[in-house]
Amino acid sequence: MYLRNETGLNMAGGGSGGGAATLSFGQALPVGRRAPLRPALAGWRERLADLDLVVDLGARIGTRDWWRGLATCTLLCGGMIATAPGFTPLPGASAPTLPQAQWQEARALGFAPLALGADTGRRMAATDAVEPLVDTPERPSIDLTATIGQGDGFVRVLERAGVAPAEARTVADRVAAVVPLAAIRPGTRIELTLGRRPGRAMARPLDAIAFRARFDLRLTAARENGALAFHAVPIAVDDTPLRIQGRVGAGLYVAARAAGAPAGAVAAYIRALSARMSIGRDIAADDRFDLIIAQRRAETGEVETGDLLYAGLDQGRRQTRLLKWTSGGQSQFFEASGVGERRGAMTQPVVGHQTSGFGLRRHPLLGFTRFHKGIDFGAAYGAPIVAASAGIVSYSGWHGGHGNYVMIQHGGGIATAYGHMSRLIARAGARVAQGQLIGYVGSTGLSTGPHLHYEVWKNGVAINPASIRFTTTSQLAGRDLANFRATLARLLAVRPGAPVTLAAKVAAATKTAS
C-alpha cells in the first residue's frame, strides 16, 4: 500500500518475519519524473476546494458570498425558464418534405401492404425487356357506363361513349317516344354494350343499352335479329307520405331536423306557421310539431322526397292544422276549417263592392264637381264596419257631411277614416285591433243611401285607398271544402315514421293469404 508523509511517498510492505522494509522517495526526483505543483497553482486548488457552491441565502445576508449565491441562483432559474416547454424553440435545419406529385411517385415505386396506403394500379415504367406489340387482338364487345351531366344531351352522351352519330340519333328518337329526353335527370347512369366493329376505322355498333328513364320506369334495349328491341320495365313505387312528429325543445328548426325532416320541408313548415303566429314568442318548448311530407319509395330502394303537405302544431288547448291546397289556380295553406292565408297590408273595412272612386267627381246631392277624398263601398244598412288595421281612435262623432265619423291613427303618419255610419261603436282614445268592430253601415250626413265612405291619410294628406293593398282571406266552400276535408283526414291517418315498404306490404299480404 501507499502512504503519504510530509517528505514524499513511502511504499511499505510486510515481511515474513514480522519486520518491515521501507523504500523512501525524497524531494529530489530522478530525471524524467514530473515536477511537483507550483505554489500558485496549489493555492488556487485550495481556494476551489474551500469554495461553497451551495450558499445559504438565509444567512449572512449582504456579504460577498451571499451575493455570489444569489447570482448563481438567478442564473440557474433563468436557464430553467428559458429551456422550459411552451417557449418558441430555436429553428433548426430539417429535411424538406416531398411535394405531392413526388410523394405519389415514391409510393408507386415502393412495396407496401394495402393497409398502409399502397397504390393499386400504379406500375413502374417499362424497361427494355418489354417489347411492344405490333397489333392487338380485337375485343368482341365492350361494356361501359356513361353519365348524363348537367346541361348535357342524350345524343352527345352516346357519341362520347363511341356510338355512331346516326345510330345515337335513332336510339334517342326511340327513347323520346316513351319518355321526353328533357325529363331524364342529370346524373342518370346509362349502361352500354358495344359490339364487334367491321373495321378499326369504324364505330362499334350498340348491342345493348339500359338506364332509368323515370323514377318509376327503366328502359332496356338489346339487339334482336339485327335491330334494337326496346322494353319498358315499370318500377313499383309506394307513394305513402312521410310523417314526422316531435317535441320542440330548445328550437323548432333544430328539433325538426334532428327528427329527420329535410331542410326544405322544415323551412316551408316555419313559413306556414309564421303567417299565423310568432315563432319565437308563441311556441313553447313542450309544444309538439307535426309534419307530413310527400315521399316516393321505389321497390329498388331509392327514396324521393317532395313538398310539405301538412303542417301541424299541438299546444295543448290550441291545435294548429294547416293543409296545402290548390284553389283558384293558387296553392296555399288552409286551416282545417277551410280558411286560407291572409294576404295584404290592410283588411277591407266592410264586405261590399266599390261604388265610387278617389278623385274629382260630381257630387250627387250638391250638384257640382269636387274632389272626393276617399272611396265608397256599397253595403246593406247595418252591415258591420271593422278597423282596416290596428291603431288608436283619434276621433269618433259627428263630422259634418260625413255624418257619424271615426278616424284611427295607425302610426308612421298613416290614418284611416270611416263615414256615414248609422251607429258608432269605437270611442275616442280606445285602442282597436285589425278587424275589430268599430261601427255599422248607415246613410248619415250628405248621403243618398247606405254605404261606407272610406279614407286613407298620410302625413295629413288624403291618398287613394286603392293604392294600399287590402288583406284578403280565401275560404273554401261546397265540393272543394268536402274534398279538402277528405284529404286532410286521409293524411292524418298516416302513422308517424318511415312509410311501409313494398316488400313489407307484399310479405304482409302473403302472410294474410296463407
Coordinates of C-alpha atoms in Angstrom, one line a residue:
M1 CA 0.0 0.0 0.0
Y2 CA 1.0 3.6 -0.4
L3 CA 1.3 6.1 2.5
R4 CA 1.7 9.8 2.3
N5 CA 4.0 11.8 4.5
E6 CA 5.4 15.3 4.6
T7 CA 8.7 14.4 2.8
G8 CA 7.4 12.3 0.0
L9 CA 5.8 8.9 -0.8
N10 CA 6.7 5.8 1.2
M11 CA 5.9 2.4 0.0
A12 CA 5.7 -0.2 2.8
G13 CA 5.2 -3.9 2.7
G14 CA 5.0 -6.6 5.3
G15 CA 7.8 -9.3 5.6
S16 CA 7.7 -12.9 6.6
G17 CA 9.4 -12.3 9.9
G18 CA 7.0 -9.6 11.0
G19 CA 9.6 -6.9 10.2
A20 CA 9.1 -4.0 7.9
A21 CA 11.0 -2.7 4.9
T22 CA 10.6 0.9 3.7
L23 CA 11.5 2.5 0.4
S24 CA 11.5 6.3 0.6
F25 CA 11.4 8.8 -2.3
G26 CA 12.9 12.1 -1.4
Q27 CA 12.1 15.5 -2.8
A28 CA 14.8 15.2 -5.4
L29 CA 13.2 13.1 -8.2
P30 CA 15.0 11.3 -10.9
V31 CA 15.3 12.8 -14.4
G32 CA 12.1 12.4 -16.4
R33 CA 9.8 12.5 -13.4
R34 CA 7.0 15.2 -13.2
A35 CA 7.9 18.2 -11.1
P36 CA 5.8 19.0 -8.0
L37 CA 2.9 21.6 -8.4
R38 CA 3.9 25.2 -8.2
P39 CA 2.8 27.0 -5.1
A40 CA 0.4 29.4 -7.0
L41 CA -1.5 26.5 -8.6
A42 CA -1.7 24.7 -5.4
G43 CA -3.2 27.9 -3.8
W44 CA -6.0 28.0 -6.4
R45 CA -6.8 24.4 -5.8
E46 CA -7.1 25.1 -2.2
R47 CA -9.4 28.0 -2.9
L48 CA -11.6 26.0 -5.1
A49 CA -11.7 23.3 -2.5
D50 CA -12.9 25.8 0.0
L51 CA -15.5 27.4 -2.4
D52 CA -19.1 26.9 -1.3
L53 CA -21.2 26.4 -4.4
V54 CA -24.5 26.0 -2.4
V55 CA -24.9 29.2 -0.4
D56 CA -27.5 29.5 2.3
L57 CA -29.3 32.7 1.3
G58 CA -31.0 32.9 4.6
A59 CA -27.7 33.5 6.4
R60 CA -25.0 36.2 6.2
I61 CA -27.3 38.4 4.1
G62 CA -25.4 41.1 2.3
T63 CA -22.0 39.5 2.4
R64 CA -19.9 38.7 -0.7
D65 CA -20.7 35.0 -0.5
W66 CA -24.4 35.8 -0.2
W67 CA -24.4 38.0 -3.4
R68 CA -22.5 35.3 -5.2
G69 CA -25.1 32.7 -4.2
L70 CA -27.9 35.0 -5.3
A71 CA -26.3 35.5 -8.7
T72 CA -25.8 31.7 -9.1
C73 CA -29.5 31.1 -8.1
T74 CA -30.7 33.7 -10.6
L75 CA -28.7 32.2 -13.4
L76 CA -30.0 28.7 -12.7
C77 CA -33.6 29.9 -12.6
G78 CA -33.2 31.9 -15.8
G79 CA -31.7 28.9 -17.6
M80 CA -34.6 26.7 -16.4
I81 CA -37.2 29.2 -17.6
A82 CA -35.5 29.7 -20.9
T83 CA -35.5 26.0 -21.6
A84 CA -38.9 25.2 -20.2
P85 CA -41.6 23.8 -22.6
G86 CA -44.0 26.4 -24.1
F87 CA -41.5 28.8 -25.5
T88 CA -40.8 29.1 -29.1
P89 CA -37.9 26.7 -29.9
L90 CA -34.9 27.7 -31.8
P91 CA -35.3 27.0 -35.5
G92 CA -33.2 24.2 -36.8
A93 CA -32.4 22.8 -40.1
S94 CA -34.7 19.9 -41.3
A95 CA -35.0 18.0 -44.5
P96 CA -37.6 19.4 -46.9
T97 CA -40.8 17.4 -47.4
L98 CA -41.5 15.9 -50.8
P99 CA -44.1 17.6 -53.0
Q100 CA -47.4 15.7 -53.5
A101 CA -46.5 14.5 -57.0
Q102 CA -43.1 13.2 -55.9
W103 CA -44.7 11.5 -52.9
Q104 CA -47.2 9.7 -55.1
E105 CA -44.4 8.5 -57.4
A106 CA -42.4 7.3 -54.4
R107 CA -45.4 5.4 -53.1
A108 CA -46.0 3.8 -56.6
L109 CA -42.4 2.6 -56.7
G110 CA -42.3 1.2 -53.2
F111 CA -43.7 -2.1 -51.9
A112 CA -46.2 -1.6 -49.1
P113 CA -49.2 -3.5 -47.9
L114 CA -52.6 -2.2 -48.9
A115 CA -53.4 -1.4 -45.2
L116 CA -50.5 1.2 -45.2
G117 CA -52.0 3.0 -48.2
A118 CA -50.3 1.3 -51.1
D119 CA -51.4 2.3 -54.6
T120 CA -53.0 -0.4 -56.7
G121 CA -52.9 0.0 -60.5
R122 CA -49.7 2.1 -60.4
R123 CA -46.7 0.4 -62.1
M124 CA -43.1 1.2 -62.7
A125 CA -42.1 2.3 -66.2
A126 CA -41.4 -0.3 -68.8
T127 CA -37.8 -1.4 -69.2
D128 CA -36.0 -2.5 -72.3
A129 CA -37.1 -6.1 -71.6
V130 CA -40.7 -5.1 -72.6
E131 CA -41.4 -5.4 -76.3
P132 CA -44.4 -3.5 -77.7
L133 CA -47.0 -5.5 -79.7
V134 CA -47.3 -4.8 -83.4
D135 CA -51.1 -5.4 -83.2
T136 CA -53.6 -6.1 -80.5
P137 CA -56.5 -8.6 -80.8
E138 CA -59.9 -7.1 -81.3
R139 CA -62.3 -7.4 -78.3
P140 CA -65.7 -8.9 -79.3
S141 CA -67.6 -6.4 -77.1
I142 CA -67.1 -3.6 -74.6
D143 CA -69.2 -2.9 -71.6
L144 CA -69.1 0.6 -70.3
T145 CA -71.1 3.2 -68.3
A146 CA -71.9 6.8 -69.3
T147 CA -73.4 9.5 -67.1
I148 CA -75.7 12.4 -68.2
G149 CA -74.2 15.6 -66.9
Q150 CA -75.9 18.9 -66.1
G151 CA -76.9 20.6 -69.3
D152 CA -75.8 17.5 -71.3
G153 CA -77.7 15.9 -74.2
F154 CA -78.7 12.2 -74.6
V155 CA -77.2 12.0 -78.1
R156 CA -73.9 13.6 -77.0
V157 CA -73.5 11.1 -74.2
L158 CA -73.9 8.2 -76.6
E159 CA -71.5 9.7 -79.1
R160 CA -68.9 10.3 -76.4
A161 CA -69.2 6.6 -75.5
G162 CA -68.3 5.6 -79.0
V163 CA -71.8 5.1 -80.7
A164 CA -72.0 6.3 -84.3
P165 CA -73.9 9.6 -84.6
A166 CA -76.6 8.2 -86.9
E167 CA -77.3 5.3 -84.5
A168 CA -77.2 7.6 -81.5
R169 CA -79.9 9.8 -83.0
T170 CA -82.0 6.7 -83.9
V171 CA -81.8 5.5 -80.3
A172 CA -82.7 8.9 -78.9
D173 CA -85.8 9.0 -81.1
R174 CA -86.9 5.6 -79.8
V175 CA -86.4 6.8 -76.2
A176 CA -88.2 10.0 -76.8
A177 CA -91.3 8.1 -77.9
V178 CA -91.5 6.6 -74.4
V179 CA -90.3 9.5 -72.2
P180 CA -89.2 13.0 -73.1
L181 CA -85.5 13.4 -73.2
A182 CA -85.7 16.5 -71.1
A183 CA -87.3 14.5 -68.3
I184 CA -84.2 12.3 -67.9
R185 CA -82.5 13.8 -64.9
P186 CA -78.8 14.8 -64.8
G187 CA -76.7 12.1 -63.1
T188 CA -78.6 9.3 -64.8
R189 CA -76.2 6.4 -65.5
I190 CA -76.5 4.6 -68.8
E191 CA -75.2 1.1 -69.2
L192 CA -73.9 0.4 -72.7
T193 CA -72.6 -2.7 -74.6
L194 CA -70.8 -2.0 -77.8
G195 CA -70.4 -5.0 -80.2
R196 CA -67.8 -6.0 -82.7
R197 CA -67.0 -3.5 -85.4
P198 CA -66.4 -4.4 -89.0
G199 CA -63.1 -2.4 -89.2
R200 CA -60.8 -0.4 -86.9
A201 CA -61.8 2.8 -88.6
M202 CA -65.5 2.3 -87.9
A203 CA -67.6 2.9 -84.8
R204 CA -68.8 -0.1 -82.8
P205 CA -72.5 -0.9 -83.1
L206 CA -74.7 -0.6 -80.0
D207 CA -75.7 -4.1 -78.9
A208 CA -77.5 -3.2 -75.6
I209 CA -78.5 -0.2 -73.5
A210 CA -80.2 0.1 -70.1
F211 CA -81.0 3.1 -67.9
R212 CA -83.6 4.6 -65.6
A213 CA -85.8 6.9 -67.6
R214 CA -88.0 7.9 -64.7
F215 CA -88.3 7.2 -61.0
D216 CA -90.9 4.5 -61.8
L217 CA -89.6 3.3 -65.2
R218 CA -86.5 1.6 -66.6
L219 CA -85.7 1.3 -70.3
T220 CA -83.7 -1.6 -71.7
A221 CA -82.8 -2.5 -75.3
A222 CA -81.0 -5.4 -76.8
R223 CA -80.2 -6.3 -80.4
E224 CA -82.5 -9.0 -81.7
N225 CA -82.3 -10.1 -85.4
G226 CA -80.1 -7.2 -86.2
A227 CA -82.3 -4.5 -84.7
L228 CA -82.6 -3.0 -81.2
A229 CA -85.7 -4.1 -79.4
F230 CA -86.8 -1.7 -76.5
H231 CA -88.5 -2.9 -73.4
A232 CA -90.1 -0.7 -70.7
V233 CA -89.7 -2.2 -67.3
P234 CA -92.1 -0.5 -64.7
I235 CA -90.8 0.0 -61.2
A236 CA -93.3 -0.3 -58.4
V237 CA -93.4 2.9 -56.2
D238 CA -95.0 3.5 -52.8
D239 CA -96.5 7.0 -52.5
T240 CA -97.2 6.8 -48.8
P241 CA -96.2 10.2 -47.4
L242 CA -93.7 10.6 -44.6
R243 CA -95.0 11.9 -41.2
I244 CA -92.5 13.3 -38.6
Q245 CA -93.5 14.3 -35.1
G246 CA -91.5 15.5 -32.1
R247 CA -91.1 18.0 -29.3
V248 CA -90.0 21.5 -30.0
G249 CA -87.4 21.6 -27.1
A250 CA -84.7 24.2 -27.5
G251 CA -85.6 25.1 -31.1
L252 CA -88.2 24.3 -33.7
Y253 CA -85.8 24.1 -36.6
V254 CA -83.1 22.1 -34.8
A255 CA -85.7 19.7 -33.4
A256 CA -87.4 19.0 -36.7
R257 CA -84.1 18.5 -38.5
A258 CA -82.9 16.1 -35.7
A259 CA -86.1 14.1 -36.2
G260 CA -85.2 13.5 -39.8
A261 CA -87.2 16.2 -41.7
P262 CA -85.5 17.7 -44.8
A263 CA -84.2 21.2 -44.6
G264 CA -86.6 22.5 -47.3
A265 CA -89.6 20.9 -45.7
V266 CA -88.7 22.5 -42.3
A267 CA -88.3 25.9 -43.9
A268 CA -91.8 25.6 -45.5
Y269 CA -93.2 24.5 -42.2
I270 CA -91.9 27.5 -40.4
R271 CA -93.1 29.9 -43.1
A272 CA -96.6 28.3 -42.9
L273 CA -96.8 28.8 -39.1
S274 CA -95.3 32.3 -39.1
A275 CA -98.3 33.5 -41.1
R276 CA -100.5 32.8 -38.2
M277 CA -98.3 33.1 -35.1
S278 CA -95.0 34.4 -33.8
I279 CA -92.4 31.6 -34.0
G280 CA -90.2 33.0 -31.2
R281 CA -93.0 34.2 -28.8
D282 CA -96.0 31.8 -29.3
I283 CA -94.2 28.4 -29.5
A284 CA -93.0 26.8 -26.2
A285 CA -90.5 24.0 -25.6
D286 CA -93.2 21.5 -24.7
D287 CA -95.2 22.0 -27.9
R288 CA -95.2 19.2 -30.4
F289 CA -94.6 19.7 -34.2
D290 CA -96.2 17.5 -36.9
L291 CA -95.0 17.4 -40.5
I292 CA -96.3 15.3 -43.4
I293 CA -94.1 15.3 -46.4
A294 CA -94.7 13.9 -49.9
Q295 CA -92.4 10.9 -50.4
R296 CA -92.0 8.2 -53.1
R297 CA -90.2 4.9 -52.3
A298 CA -89.3 2.6 -55.2
E299 CA -89.1 -1.2 -54.8
T300 CA -85.4 -0.9 -55.7
G301 CA -84.8 1.1 -52.5
E302 CA -84.5 4.7 -53.8
V303 CA -86.4 7.4 -51.9
E304 CA -87.6 10.7 -53.4
T305 CA -88.8 13.4 -51.0
G306 CA -91.3 16.1 -52.2
D307 CA -93.0 19.1 -50.8
L308 CA -94.5 19.8 -47.4
L309 CA -98.2 18.6 -47.4
Y310 CA -99.3 19.2 -43.8
A311 CA -98.1 21.5 -41.0
G312 CA -99.4 20.8 -37.5
L313 CA -98.6 22.2 -34.0
D314 CA -100.1 20.8 -30.8
Q315 CA -100.0 23.3 -28.0
G316 CA -102.4 21.5 -25.6
R317 CA -105.5 23.6 -25.7
R318 CA -104.7 25.1 -29.0
Q319 CA -104.1 23.0 -32.1
T320 CA -102.9 24.4 -35.5
R321 CA -103.6 22.2 -38.5
L322 CA -102.7 23.5 -42.0
L323 CA -103.1 21.6 -45.2
K324 CA -101.6 22.7 -48.5
W325 CA -104.4 23.0 -51.1
T326 CA -104.8 24.5 -54.6
S327 CA -107.8 26.7 -55.1
G328 CA -108.3 29.1 -57.9
G329 CA -105.1 28.0 -59.5
Q330 CA -103.1 29.1 -56.5
S331 CA -101.6 26.8 -53.8
Q332 CA -101.6 27.9 -50.2
F333 CA -102.0 26.5 -46.7
F334 CA -105.6 26.3 -45.4
E335 CA -106.7 25.8 -41.9
A336 CA -108.8 22.7 -41.0
S337 CA -111.9 24.9 -41.2
G338 CA -111.1 25.8 -44.8
V339 CA -109.8 29.4 -44.1
G340 CA -106.8 30.3 -46.2
E341 CA -103.9 32.7 -45.7
R342 CA -104.4 36.4 -45.1
R343 CA -102.7 38.5 -47.7
G344 CA -102.2 42.2 -47.9
A345 CA -101.4 45.1 -45.5
M346 CA -105.0 46.2 -44.5
T347 CA -108.3 44.5 -44.1
Q348 CA -111.2 45.7 -46.3
P349 CA -113.4 47.6 -43.7
V350 CA -116.7 46.2 -45.0
V351 CA -118.0 43.4 -47.1
G352 CA -119.3 45.1 -50.2
H353 CA -118.4 46.5 -53.6
Q354 CA -116.9 49.8 -54.6
T355 CA -119.3 52.3 -55.9
S356 CA -117.2 55.5 -56.2
G357 CA -113.5 56.1 -56.6
F358 CA -110.9 58.6 -55.5
G359 CA -110.6 61.9 -57.2
L360 CA -112.8 64.6 -58.9
R361 CA -116.4 63.7 -59.3
R362 CA -119.9 65.3 -59.5
H363 CA -121.5 65.3 -56.0
P364 CA -124.9 63.5 -56.2
L365 CA -126.5 66.0 -53.7
L366 CA -124.7 69.2 -54.2
G367 CA -124.7 69.1 -58.0
F368 CA -121.2 70.4 -58.7
T369 CA -117.8 68.7 -59.2
R370 CA -115.4 68.5 -56.2
F371 CA -112.6 66.3 -55.1
H372 CA -113.7 63.0 -53.5
K373 CA -111.0 62.2 -50.8
G374 CA -111.9 58.5 -50.4
I375 CA -113.7 55.6 -51.9
D376 CA -117.3 54.4 -51.3
F377 CA -118.3 50.8 -50.6
G378 CA -121.9 49.9 -51.2
A379 CA -123.2 47.6 -48.4
A380 CA -126.5 46.7 -46.7
Y381 CA -127.8 49.0 -44.0
G382 CA -126.4 47.9 -40.6
A383 CA -123.5 45.8 -42.1
P384 CA -120.5 45.7 -39.7
I385 CA -117.6 48.0 -40.3
V386 CA -114.1 46.9 -38.9
A387 CA -110.8 48.6 -38.5
A388 CA -108.6 48.2 -41.5
S389 CA -105.5 48.0 -39.3
A390 CA -104.6 48.2 -35.6
G391 CA -104.4 51.7 -34.1
I392 CA -105.8 54.3 -31.7
V393 CA -109.1 56.0 -32.3
S394 CA -108.4 59.8 -32.6
Y395 CA -112.0 60.9 -33.4
S396 CA -115.4 59.4 -33.0
G397 CA -118.6 61.5 -33.5
W398 CA -120.5 63.7 -35.9
H399 CA -118.3 65.2 -38.7
G400 CA -120.5 67.5 -40.9
G401 CA -121.2 65.9 -44.3
H402 CA -119.6 62.7 -43.3
G403 CA -122.2 62.1 -40.6
N404 CA -121.1 59.7 -37.9
Y405 CA -117.4 59.5 -38.5
V406 CA -114.4 57.6 -37.0
M407 CA -110.7 58.3 -37.6
I408 CA -108.0 55.8 -36.5
Q409 CA -104.2 56.7 -36.2
H410 CA -102.0 53.7 -37.2
G411 CA -98.6 55.2 -36.6
G412 CA -96.0 56.3 -39.2
G413 CA -98.2 59.1 -40.3
I414 CA -101.0 56.7 -41.6
A415 CA -104.6 57.2 -40.6
T416 CA -107.9 55.8 -41.8
A417 CA -111.4 57.4 -41.6
Y418 CA -114.9 55.9 -41.9
G419 CA -118.0 58.0 -42.6
H420 CA -121.8 57.8 -42.9
M421 CA -122.2 55.2 -40.1
S422 CA -125.5 54.5 -38.6
R423 CA -124.1 53.7 -35.2
L424 CA -120.7 54.3 -33.6
I425 CA -119.0 51.5 -31.6
A426 CA -115.4 52.8 -31.2
R427 CA -114.8 55.6 -28.8
A428 CA -112.1 58.3 -29.0
G429 CA -108.8 57.2 -27.3
A430 CA -109.6 53.5 -27.5
R431 CA -107.1 51.1 -29.0
V432 CA -108.5 48.8 -31.7
A433 CA -107.1 45.7 -33.3
Q434 CA -107.2 44.9 -37.0
G435 CA -110.6 43.6 -37.9
Q436 CA -112.3 44.8 -34.7
L437 CA -115.8 46.2 -35.0
I438 CA -116.0 50.0 -34.9
G439 CA -119.5 50.7 -36.2
Y440 CA -122.3 49.9 -38.7
V441 CA -123.1 51.0 -42.2
G442 CA -125.6 53.8 -42.5
S443 CA -126.6 56.9 -44.5
T444 CA -125.9 59.8 -42.1
G445 CA -124.6 63.2 -43.4
L446 CA -124.7 64.0 -47.1
S447 CA -125.6 60.6 -48.4
T448 CA -128.0 59.2 -50.9
G449 CA -128.1 55.7 -49.4
P450 CA -126.4 53.3 -47.1
H451 CA -122.7 53.0 -47.9
L452 CA -119.3 53.4 -46.2
H453 CA -117.1 56.4 -47.1
Y454 CA -113.5 55.2 -46.5
E455 CA -110.4 57.5 -46.4
V456 CA -106.7 56.9 -46.0
W457 CA -104.5 59.8 -44.8
K458 CA -100.7 60.0 -44.9
N459 CA -99.0 62.8 -43.0
G460 CA -102.2 64.9 -43.2
V461 CA -102.8 64.4 -46.9
A462 CA -105.6 62.2 -48.3
I463 CA -104.2 59.4 -50.6
N464 CA -106.0 56.9 -52.8
P465 CA -107.1 54.0 -50.6
A466 CA -106.8 51.7 -53.7
S467 CA -103.0 52.2 -53.6
I468 CA -102.9 50.2 -50.4
R469 CA -103.4 46.5 -50.8
F470 CA -106.3 45.2 -48.7
T471 CA -106.0 41.9 -46.8
T472 CA -107.9 39.1 -48.5
T473 CA -108.7 35.7 -47.0
S474 CA -109.5 32.6 -49.0
Q475 CA -112.4 30.5 -47.9
L476 CA -113.2 27.0 -49.2
A477 CA -116.8 26.0 -49.7
G478 CA -119.0 23.4 -51.3
R479 CA -117.4 20.4 -53.0
D480 CA -114.0 22.0 -52.7
L481 CA -114.3 22.1 -48.9
A482 CA -115.5 18.5 -48.8
N483 CA -112.5 17.3 -50.9
F484 CA -110.2 19.4 -48.7
R485 CA -111.5 17.7 -45.5
A486 CA -111.3 14.3 -47.0
T487 CA -107.7 14.8 -48.0
L488 CA -106.9 16.1 -44.5
A489 CA -108.5 13.1 -42.8
R490 CA -106.5 10.8 -45.1
L491 CA -103.2 12.4 -44.3
L492 CA -103.9 12.5 -40.5
A493 CA -104.4 8.7 -40.7
V494 CA -100.7 8.3 -41.7
R495 CA -98.7 6.8 -38.9
P496 CA -95.5 8.7 -37.8
G497 CA -92.2 7.3 -39.0
A498 CA -91.0 5.9 -42.3
P499 CA -93.7 4.6 -44.7
V500 CA -94.2 0.8 -45.1
T501 CA -92.0 -0.5 -47.9
L502 CA -93.4 -2.5 -50.8
A503 CA -91.5 -5.6 -49.6
A504 CA -93.2 -5.4 -46.2
K505 CA -96.6 -4.9 -47.9
V506 CA -96.1 -8.0 -50.1
A507 CA -94.9 -10.0 -47.1
A508 CA -97.9 -8.9 -45.1
A509 CA -100.3 -9.8 -47.9
T510 CA -98.7 -13.2 -48.4
K511 CA -99.0 -13.9 -44.7
T512 CA -102.6 -12.9 -44.7
A513 CA -103.4 -15.1 -47.7
S514 CA -101.7 -18.1 -46.1

